[in-house]
Tab-separated table of C-alpha atoms in Angstrom:
chain	number	residue	atom	x	y	z
Q	1	ILE	CA	0.203	21.843	-21.755
Q	2	GLU	CA	0.044	18.046	-21.738
Q	3	THR	CA	-2.879	15.866	-22.750
Q	4	GLY	CA	-3.431	12.240	-23.609
Q	5	PHE	CA	-5.649	9.180	-23.661
Q	6	LYS	CA	-5.027	5.918	-21.851
Q	7	SER	CA	-6.886	2.602	-21.922
Q	8	THR	CA	-6.288	-0.306	-19.560
Q	9	PHE	CA	-7.659	-3.810	-20.110
Q	10	LYS	CA	-7.540	-6.455	-17.384
Q	11	ASP	CA	-8.569	-10.104	-17.219
Q	12	MET	CA	-8.382	-11.194	-13.573
Q	13	SER	CA	-10.294	-14.462	-13.520
Q	14	MET	CA	-10.090	-16.769	-10.488
Q	15	GLU	CA	-10.551	-20.522	-10.101
Q	16	SER	CA	-11.531	-22.217	-6.844
Q	17	PHE	CA	-11.353	-25.975	-6.277
Q	18	LEU	CA	-12.308	-28.045	-3.248
Q	19	SER	CA	-11.462	-31.735	-2.973
Q	20	GLU	CA	-12.666	-33.976	-0.152
Q	21	TYR	CA	-10.980	-37.185	0.942
Q	22	SER	CA	-12.973	-40.380	0.333
Q	23	TYR	CA	-11.984	-43.255	2.613
Q	24	GLU	CA	-13.828	-45.687	0.375
Q	25	ALA	CA	-11.930	-44.636	-2.731
Q	26	GLY	CA	-8.729	-43.897	-0.818
Q	27	GLN	CA	-8.212	-40.595	-2.610
Q	28	TYR	CA	-9.335	-36.985	-2.809
Q	29	ILE	CA	-12.426	-36.372	-4.960
Q	30	LEU	CA	-13.324	-33.018	-6.466
Q	31	ASN	CA	-16.531	-31.487	-5.081
Q	32	PRO	CA	-18.119	-29.714	-8.087
Q	33	TYR	CA	-20.597	-27.807	-5.895
Q	34	ALA	CA	-17.810	-26.203	-3.833
Q	35	SER	CA	-15.595	-25.357	-6.816
Q	36	ASN	CA	-16.079	-22.481	-9.188
Q	37	PHE	CA	-14.645	-20.210	-11.857
Q	38	PHE	CA	-15.044	-16.449	-11.383
Q	39	ASP	CA	-14.570	-14.595	-14.660
Q	40	TYR	CA	-13.714	-10.895	-14.233
Q	41	THR	CA	-12.750	-8.420	-16.958
Q	42	GLU	CA	-12.234	-4.694	-16.609
Q	43	GLN	CA	-11.743	-1.768	-18.970
Q	44	ILE	CA	-10.712	1.742	-17.914
Q	45	HIS	CA	-10.617	4.498	-20.532
Q	46	ALA	CA	-9.148	7.825	-19.403
Q	47	LEU	CA	-8.745	11.227	-21.024
Q	48	TYR	CA	-6.510	13.657	-19.182
Q	49	GLY	CA	-5.178	17.192	-19.477
Q	50	LEU	CA	-2.442	19.004	-17.538
Q	51	TYR	CA	-1.458	22.673	-17.519
Q	52	SER	CA	1.737	23.921	-15.856
Q	53	SER	CA	3.204	27.410	-15.624
Q	54	SER	CA	4.925	29.854	-13.274
Q	55	SER	CA	4.824	33.489	-12.255
Q	56	GLY	CA	7.824	34.820	-10.394
Q	57	LYS	CA	8.435	32.588	-7.381
Q	58	LEU	CA	5.099	30.786	-7.833
Q	59	LYS	CA	4.807	27.573	-9.830
Q	60	TYR	CA	1.402	26.075	-10.436
Q	61	GLN	CA	-0.126	23.037	-12.098
Q	62	ALA	CA	-3.753	22.053	-12.694
Q	63	GLY	CA	-5.058	18.835	-14.173
Q	64	LEU	CA	-8.207	16.878	-14.850
Q	65	ARG	CA	-8.679	13.183	-15.667
Q	66	ILE	CA	-11.976	11.762	-16.910
Q	67	GLU	CA	-12.394	7.993	-16.608
Q	68	GLN	CA	-14.971	5.502	-17.782
Q	69	LEU	CA	-14.963	2.065	-16.141
Q	70	ILE	CA	-16.615	-0.997	-17.677
Q	71	SER	CA	-16.434	-4.267	-15.752
Q	72	ASN	CA	-18.085	-7.634	-16.362
Q	73	SER	CA	-18.008	-10.601	-14.006
Q	74	LYS	CA	-19.686	-13.983	-13.911
Q	75	LEU	CA	-19.921	-16.971	-11.544
Q	76	GLU	CA	-19.856	-20.061	-13.739
Q	77	LEU	CA	-21.422	-22.371	-11.127
Q	78	THR	CA	-24.583	-20.299	-10.704
Q	79	ASN	CA	-24.396	-18.339	-13.987
Q	80	GLU	CA	-24.751	-15.089	-12.005
Q	81	LYS	CA	-23.580	-11.965	-13.847
Q	82	PHE	CA	-22.485	-8.648	-12.354
Q	83	ASP	CA	-21.826	-5.691	-14.658
Q	84	ARG	CA	-20.639	-2.230	-13.641
Q	85	VAL	CA	-20.381	0.925	-15.777
Q	86	TYR	CA	-19.661	4.347	-14.286
Q	87	PRO	CA	-17.735	7.544	-15.134
Q	88	SER	CA	-15.591	9.522	-12.661
Q	89	LEU	CA	-13.643	12.798	-12.534
Q	90	TYR	CA	-10.249	13.395	-10.902
Q	91	PRO	CA	-9.138	17.034	-10.622
Q	92	SER	CA	-5.804	18.117	-9.144
Q	93	VAL	CA	-4.127	21.428	-8.274
Q	94	HIS	CA	-0.517	21.944	-7.094
Q	95	LEU	CA	1.046	25.245	-6.009
Q	96	VAL	CA	4.718	25.713	-5.115
Q	97	TYR	CA	6.037	29.029	-3.756
Q	98	GLU	CA	9.807	29.440	-3.407
Q	99	LEU	CA	10.565	31.560	-0.347
Q	100	ASN	CA	14.247	31.438	-1.322
Q	101	LEU	CA	16.691	28.965	-2.857
Q	102	LYS	CA	16.512	26.685	0.196
Q	103	ASN	CA	12.883	26.955	1.330
Q	104	GLN	CA	9.580	26.413	-0.435
Q	105	VAL	CA	5.916	26.037	0.499
Q	106	ILE	CA	3.642	23.531	-1.264
Q	107	LEU	CA	-0.167	23.510	-1.362
Q	108	SER	CA	-2.033	20.771	-3.219
Q	109	TYR	CA	-5.394	19.098	-3.756
Q	110	SER	CA	-6.101	15.865	-5.609
Q	111	ARG	CA	-8.889	13.342	-5.972
Q	112	ARG	CA	-7.869	9.682	-6.270
Q	113	VAL	CA	-9.537	6.286	-6.430
Q	114	SER	CA	-8.918	2.872	-4.884
Q	115	ARG	CA	-10.915	0.147	-6.601
Q	116	PRO	CA	-11.814	-3.255	-5.111
Q	117	ASN	CA	-9.740	-6.181	-6.332
Q	118	GLN	CA	-11.078	-9.428	-7.749
Q	119	ARG	CA	-10.813	-11.248	-4.402
Q	120	GLN	CA	-13.016	-8.606	-2.780
Q	121	LEU	CA	-15.515	-8.852	-5.649
Q	122	ASN	CA	-15.720	-12.648	-6.004
Q	123	PRO	CA	-18.998	-13.742	-4.296
Q	124	PHE	CA	-18.085	-17.429	-4.285
Q	125	ILE	CA	-17.813	-18.788	-0.720
Q	126	ASP	CA	-14.380	-20.001	0.361
Q	127	TYR	CA	-14.838	-23.068	2.574
Q	128	SER	CA	-11.126	-23.795	3.099
Q	129	ASP	CA	-11.729	-22.970	6.778
Q	130	SER	CA	-15.165	-24.440	7.437
Q	131	LEU	CA	-15.590	-22.525	10.723
Q	132	ASN	CA	-14.581	-19.171	9.210
Q	133	ILE	CA	-15.934	-18.804	5.689
Q	134	ARG	CA	-15.096	-15.898	3.380
Q	135	TYR	CA	-16.696	-14.416	0.279
Q	136	GLY	CA	-16.562	-11.206	-1.754
Q	137	ASN	CA	-19.159	-8.634	-2.699
Q	138	PRO	CA	-19.618	-7.961	-6.446
Q	139	LYS	CA	-21.642	-4.819	-5.662
Q	140	LEU	CA	-18.726	-3.015	-4.014
Q	141	ASP	CA	-18.140	0.586	-5.022
Q	142	PRO	CA	-14.634	2.078	-5.221
Q	143	GLU	CA	-13.136	4.319	-2.580
Q	144	PHE	CA	-12.760	7.971	-3.602
Q	145	ILE	CA	-10.113	9.967	-1.721
Q	146	ASN	CA	-10.015	13.778	-1.581
Q	147	SER	CA	-6.566	14.801	-0.381
Q	148	PHE	CA	-5.465	18.281	0.811
Q	149	GLU	CA	-1.826	18.929	1.725
Q	150	LEU	CA	0.149	21.928	2.976
Q	151	GLY	CA	3.885	21.373	3.083
Q	152	TRP	CA	7.219	23.056	3.658
Q	153	SER	CA	10.625	21.914	2.387
Q	154	GLY	CA	13.949	23.195	3.644
Q	155	TYR	CA	17.454	22.346	2.436
Q	156	PHE	CA	20.526	22.905	4.599
Q	157	GLY	CA	23.605	21.893	2.664
Q	158	LYS	CA	23.396	18.115	2.267
Q	159	ASN	CA	20.597	17.932	4.838
Q	160	SER	CA	16.878	18.426	4.290
Q	161	LEU	CA	13.573	18.494	6.169
Q	162	ASN	CA	10.085	18.128	4.695
Q	163	SER	CA	6.933	18.658	6.732
Q	164	THR	CA	3.368	18.158	5.538
Q	165	LEU	CA	-0.008	18.799	7.119
Q	166	PHE	CA	-2.603	16.593	5.449
Q	167	TYR	CA	-6.354	16.069	5.442
Q	168	ARG	CA	-7.923	13.177	3.541
Q	169	TYR	CA	-11.658	12.583	3.193
Q	170	THR	CA	-12.649	9.186	1.789
Q	171	THR	CA	-16.097	8.068	0.657
Q	172	GLY	CA	-17.137	4.429	0.296
Q	173	ILE	CA	-14.403	2.956	2.515
Q	174	ILE	CA	-14.045	-0.790	1.854
Q	175	GLU	CA	-13.880	-2.768	5.097
Q	176	ASN	CA	-13.837	-6.409	6.187
Q	177	ILE	CA	-17.082	-7.180	7.989
Q	178	VAL	CA	-17.414	-10.303	10.160
Q	179	THR	CA	-20.748	-11.715	11.345
Q	180	LEU	CA	-21.545	-14.721	13.521
Q	181	GLN	CA	-24.097	-17.109	12.016
Q	182	GLN	CA	-26.574	-19.186	14.020
Q	183	ASN	CA	-24.557	-22.372	13.458
Q	184	GLY	CA	-21.510	-20.805	15.154
Q	185	VAL	CA	-19.611	-20.181	11.903
Q	186	THR	CA	-18.186	-16.714	11.262
Q	187	ALA	CA	-18.650	-15.199	7.793
Q	188	THR	CA	-16.324	-12.502	6.447
Q	189	THR	CA	-17.196	-10.300	3.493
Q	190	PHE	CA	-16.593	-6.714	2.331
Q	191	LYS	CA	-18.853	-3.676	2.537
Q	192	ASN	CA	-18.685	0.035	1.766
Q	193	LEU	CA	-18.889	2.337	4.753
Q	194	THR	CA	-20.167	5.876	4.214
Q	195	SER	CA	-16.980	7.881	4.801
Q	196	GLY	CA	-13.728	8.262	6.657
Q	197	THR	CA	-11.319	11.037	7.605
Q	198	ASN	CA	-7.570	11.108	8.185
Q	199	TYR	CA	-5.711	14.209	9.266
Q	200	GLY	CA	-2.285	14.727	10.726
Q	201	ILE	CA	1.340	15.580	10.052
Q	202	GLU	CA	4.212	13.864	8.265
Q	203	LEU	CA	7.918	14.668	8.706
Q	204	ILE	CA	10.754	13.442	6.475
Q	205	GLY	CA	14.341	14.284	7.355
Q	206	ASN	CA	17.719	13.535	5.791
Q	207	ARG	CA	20.953	14.176	7.687
Q	208	GLU	CA	24.577	13.527	6.731
Q	209	PHE	CA	26.443	13.325	10.017
Q	210	SER	CA	29.799	12.603	8.388
Q	211	THR	CA	31.286	11.250	5.177
Q	212	TRP	CA	30.778	7.697	6.475
Q	213	PHE	CA	27.409	7.978	8.258
Q	214	LYS	CA	24.060	9.393	7.154
Q	215	ALA	CA	20.439	8.744	8.076
Q	216	ASN	CA	16.918	9.513	6.961
Q	217	ALA	CA	13.725	9.207	8.958
Q	218	ASN	CA	10.006	9.327	8.251
Q	219	PHE	CA	7.425	10.052	10.947
Q	220	SER	CA	3.650	10.297	10.554
Q	221	PHE	CA	1.068	11.070	13.234
Q	222	PHE	CA	-2.641	11.202	12.394
Q	223	LYS	CA	-6.177	10.685	13.604
Q	224	GLN	CA	-8.498	8.301	11.781
Q	225	ILE	CA	-12.299	8.526	11.921
Q	226	MET	CA	-14.665	6.026	10.281
Q	227	ASN	CA	-18.323	6.874	9.772
Q	228	GLY	CA	-21.086	4.528	8.672
Q	229	SER	CA	-20.076	1.525	10.748
Q	230	GLU	CA	-23.743	1.233	11.703
Q	231	ILE	CA	-24.256	-0.314	8.246
Q	232	ALA	CA	-22.670	-3.411	9.734
Q	233	GLY	CA	-24.250	-2.913	13.149
Q	234	LEU	CA	-21.087	-1.296	14.540
Q	235	GLU	CA	-20.390	1.892	16.444
Q	236	LYS	CA	-18.417	4.812	15.015
Q	237	SER	CA	-14.693	4.147	15.335
Q	238	GLU	CA	-11.847	6.625	15.720
Q	239	GLY	CA	-8.339	6.752	17.127
Q	240	TYR	CA	-4.837	8.194	16.914
Q	241	MET	CA	-2.055	6.343	15.113
Q	242	TRP	CA	1.559	6.890	14.181
Q	243	THR	CA	4.249	5.253	12.095
Q	244	THR	CA	7.978	5.780	11.777
Q	245	LYS	CA	10.837	4.439	9.693
Q	246	VAL	CA	14.561	5.078	10.126
Q	247	ASN	CA	17.323	4.181	7.663
Q	248	MET	CA	20.982	4.424	8.697
Q	249	THR	CA	23.749	4.091	6.102
Q	250	PHE	CA	27.367	3.393	7.044
Q	251	ASN	CA	30.079	3.720	4.394
Q	252	ILE	CA	32.536	1.268	5.926
Q	253	SER	CA	35.011	1.780	3.090
Q	254	LYS	CA	35.049	3.144	-0.442
Q	255	ASN	CA	33.416	-0.043	-1.733
Q	256	ALA	CA	31.548	-1.418	1.309
Q	257	THR	CA	28.207	-0.123	2.630
Q	258	LEU	CA	26.099	-1.244	5.592
Q	259	LEU	CA	22.402	-0.321	5.887
Q	260	ILE	CA	20.215	-0.739	8.985
Q	261	ALA	CA	16.477	-0.021	8.793
Q	262	GLY	CA	13.919	0.075	11.596
Q	263	ASN	CA	10.110	0.227	11.209
Q	264	TYR	CA	7.299	0.783	13.697
Q	265	GLU	CA	3.511	0.969	13.253
Q	266	SER	CA	1.312	1.812	16.208
Q	267	PRO	CA	-1.955	-0.038	16.918
Q	268	GLU	CA	-4.483	0.569	14.138
Q	269	ILE	CA	-8.177	1.191	14.608
Q	270	GLU	CA	-10.614	-0.026	11.949
Q	271	ALA	CA	-14.395	-0.344	11.803
Q	272	GLN	CA	-14.508	-3.725	13.519
Q	273	ASP	CA	-10.859	-4.577	14.176
Q	274	ARG	CA	-7.988	-3.393	16.286
Q	275	GLU	CA	-4.563	-4.271	14.913
Q	276	GLU	CA	-1.760	-4.424	17.467
Q	277	GLU	CA	1.572	-2.664	16.960
Q	278	VAL	CA	4.036	-4.017	14.398
Q	279	TYR	CA	7.803	-3.446	14.539
Q	280	PHE	CA	10.817	-4.996	12.844
Q	281	ALA	CA	14.364	-4.269	11.672
Q	282	ASP	CA	16.278	-5.167	8.505
Q	283	VAL	CA	20.012	-5.142	7.848
Q	284	ALA	CA	21.912	-5.229	4.550
Q	285	PHE	CA	25.498	-5.162	3.311
Q	286	LYS	CA	26.840	-4.309	-0.139
Q	287	TYR	CA	30.352	-4.610	-1.534
Q	288	ASP	CA	31.457	-3.329	-4.963
Q	289	PHE	CA	34.538	-4.737	-6.685
Q	290	LEU	CA	36.105	-5.172	-10.116
Q	291	LYS	CA	36.127	-1.367	-10.481
Q	292	GLY	CA	32.418	-1.100	-9.698
Q	293	LYS	CA	31.282	-3.605	-12.319
Q	294	ALA	CA	30.443	-6.324	-9.782
Q	295	THR	CA	28.450	-6.169	-6.542
Q	296	LEU	CA	28.010	-8.716	-3.768
Q	297	SER	CA	24.989	-8.045	-1.557
Q	298	MET	CA	23.604	-9.684	1.565
Q	299	ARG	CA	20.374	-8.857	3.389
Q	300	VAL	CA	18.451	-10.217	6.375
Q	301	SER	CA	14.842	-9.135	6.829
Q	302	ASP	CA	13.231	-8.977	10.282
Q	303	VAL	CA	16.514	-9.669	12.063
Q	304	PHE	CA	14.943	-10.139	15.500
Q	305	ASP	CA	11.925	-12.111	14.201
Q	306	THR	CA	9.436	-9.649	15.721
Q	307	ARG	CA	7.166	-9.054	12.709
Q	308	ARG	CA	3.752	-10.506	13.546
Q	309	HIS	CA	0.159	-9.340	13.266
Q	310	ASN	CA	-2.078	-9.588	16.322
Q	311	SER	CA	-5.657	-8.392	16.034
Q	312	GLU	CA	-8.996	-8.314	17.825
Q	313	THR	CA	-12.347	-8.422	16.064
Q	314	ARG	CA	-15.593	-7.567	17.846
Q	315	GLY	CA	-19.167	-7.964	16.711
Q	316	GLU	CA	-22.621	-8.785	17.975
Q	317	SER	CA	-22.311	-11.721	20.414
Q	318	PHE	CA	-18.700	-12.605	19.518
Q	319	PHE	CA	-15.066	-11.664	20.081
Q	320	ILE	CA	-12.118	-12.989	18.046
Q	321	SER	CA	-8.434	-12.739	18.940
Q	322	SER	CA	-5.988	-13.846	16.262
Q	323	THR	CA	-2.246	-13.972	15.600
Q	324	HIS	CA	-0.594	-14.204	12.187
Q	325	LYS	CA	3.132	-14.915	11.911
Q	326	MET	CA	4.870	-15.245	8.560
Q	327	ASP	CA	8.378	-16.527	7.871
Q	328	SER	CA	9.689	-12.973	7.882
Q	329	ARG	CA	13.276	-13.571	9.019
Q	330	ILE	CA	14.846	-14.426	5.673
Q	331	GLY	CA	18.401	-14.150	4.367
Q	332	PHE	CA	19.167	-12.990	0.815
Q	333	LEU	CA	22.441	-13.301	-1.081
Q	334	GLY	CA	22.913	-11.616	-4.446
Q	335	PHE	CA	25.583	-11.064	-7.071
Q	336	THR	CA	25.405	-8.494	-9.857
Q	337	TYR	CA	27.781	-7.965	-12.770
Q	338	ARG	CA	27.313	-4.926	-15.004
Q	339	ILE	CA	28.338	-5.176	-18.630
Q	340	ASN	CA	27.488	-1.506	-19.195
Q	341	ASN	CA	28.068	0.762	-16.206
Q	342	TYR	CA	26.918	3.962	-17.909
Q	343	ASN	CA	23.525	4.339	-16.222
Q	344	ARG	CA	24.944	3.768	-12.746
Q	345	GLN	CA	27.648	6.412	-13.245
Q	346	LYS	CA	25.129	8.843	-14.723
Q	347	GLU	CA	22.861	8.484	-11.669
Q	348	LYS	CA	25.809	9.089	-9.361
Q	349	ASP	CA	26.838	12.241	-11.214
Q	350	ARG	CA	23.286	13.612	-11.166
Q	351	ASN	CA	22.753	13.120	-7.441
Q	352	GLY	CA	26.282	14.005	-6.424
Q	353	GLN	CA	26.503	10.910	-4.266
Q	354	ASN	CA	25.549	7.245	-4.190
Q	355	GLU	CA	22.108	6.834	-2.615
Q	356	ILE	CA	21.093	3.299	-1.697
Q	357	GLU	CA	17.820	1.745	-0.681
Q	358	MET	CA	17.042	-1.568	0.939
Q	359	GLU	CA	15.525	-2.825	-2.328
Q	360	GLU	CA	18.893	-2.546	-4.098
Q	361	PHE	CA	20.346	-5.255	-1.899
């Protein structure tokens, strides 16, 4: 039996300034009517309890978390105040049945929350792009996710396969909503849709092909349905999507390791948007020397410079096509020297082998 109490306090205030160039003065002058300070504070107090036990081959765990949220926000320019106070419950149940030493079945349910951030809540209008203004919605409710999962895990020597069927029902989905104003300017804000559903399958596999080459892959295929789009004057949206990620590790020598990672995300359907596919590859190299105390690492993200976000947005009497490209092809060079190598050796002994991730480079 485990129980506890947790309190979280946040101060996430935001300042917005807009300066306009004056040809008469020959300098930028602050516009006080287009600048503002958004003060946002949040308290979350949670009481939780967890019970775990087992009976033969069955292990089970049940928990409950009770939360109370208190948030206060204020726009200094207009002296508008927005206060929110609400309680919420988050139950969870996990069952694990061991078929044998190498196979087990997992059944679980949990309720989670995704709260709006301060940018989504800030109602002050952002005029940095005068033809496409943006502002938040201080009356946004959080998203509540009810997640059901049925999984199977199998272990075959140094190889493993995990499969999961999942169903997630979300209420109050937070979505970007774009409208076209009479003056031709588009306005983007955030609204809660009634509900949404995701269901599908996820596969995670690990395979050691030889002492010098191993790989792991993650594949997810699901259908997404969004209800309540009519709140924003939109039709119901739904579609199939899939994502995959593959990591390949090459042990070139005892001290040298090469990692290649590939990622793909299929087109994504949202209430008003359609995001095009995204794909990219990363490569990294790590070399240990001085008896494992020092490490030289090199990494290049988005090797082929393919990571970009293309999207289409449709609404009443307008259509928007946009492309966003970041500086994603970046090289990293790192050097690490360990004064105390105890933790690294302990991790190696526990896992039986050195596992590496892209983040370590």
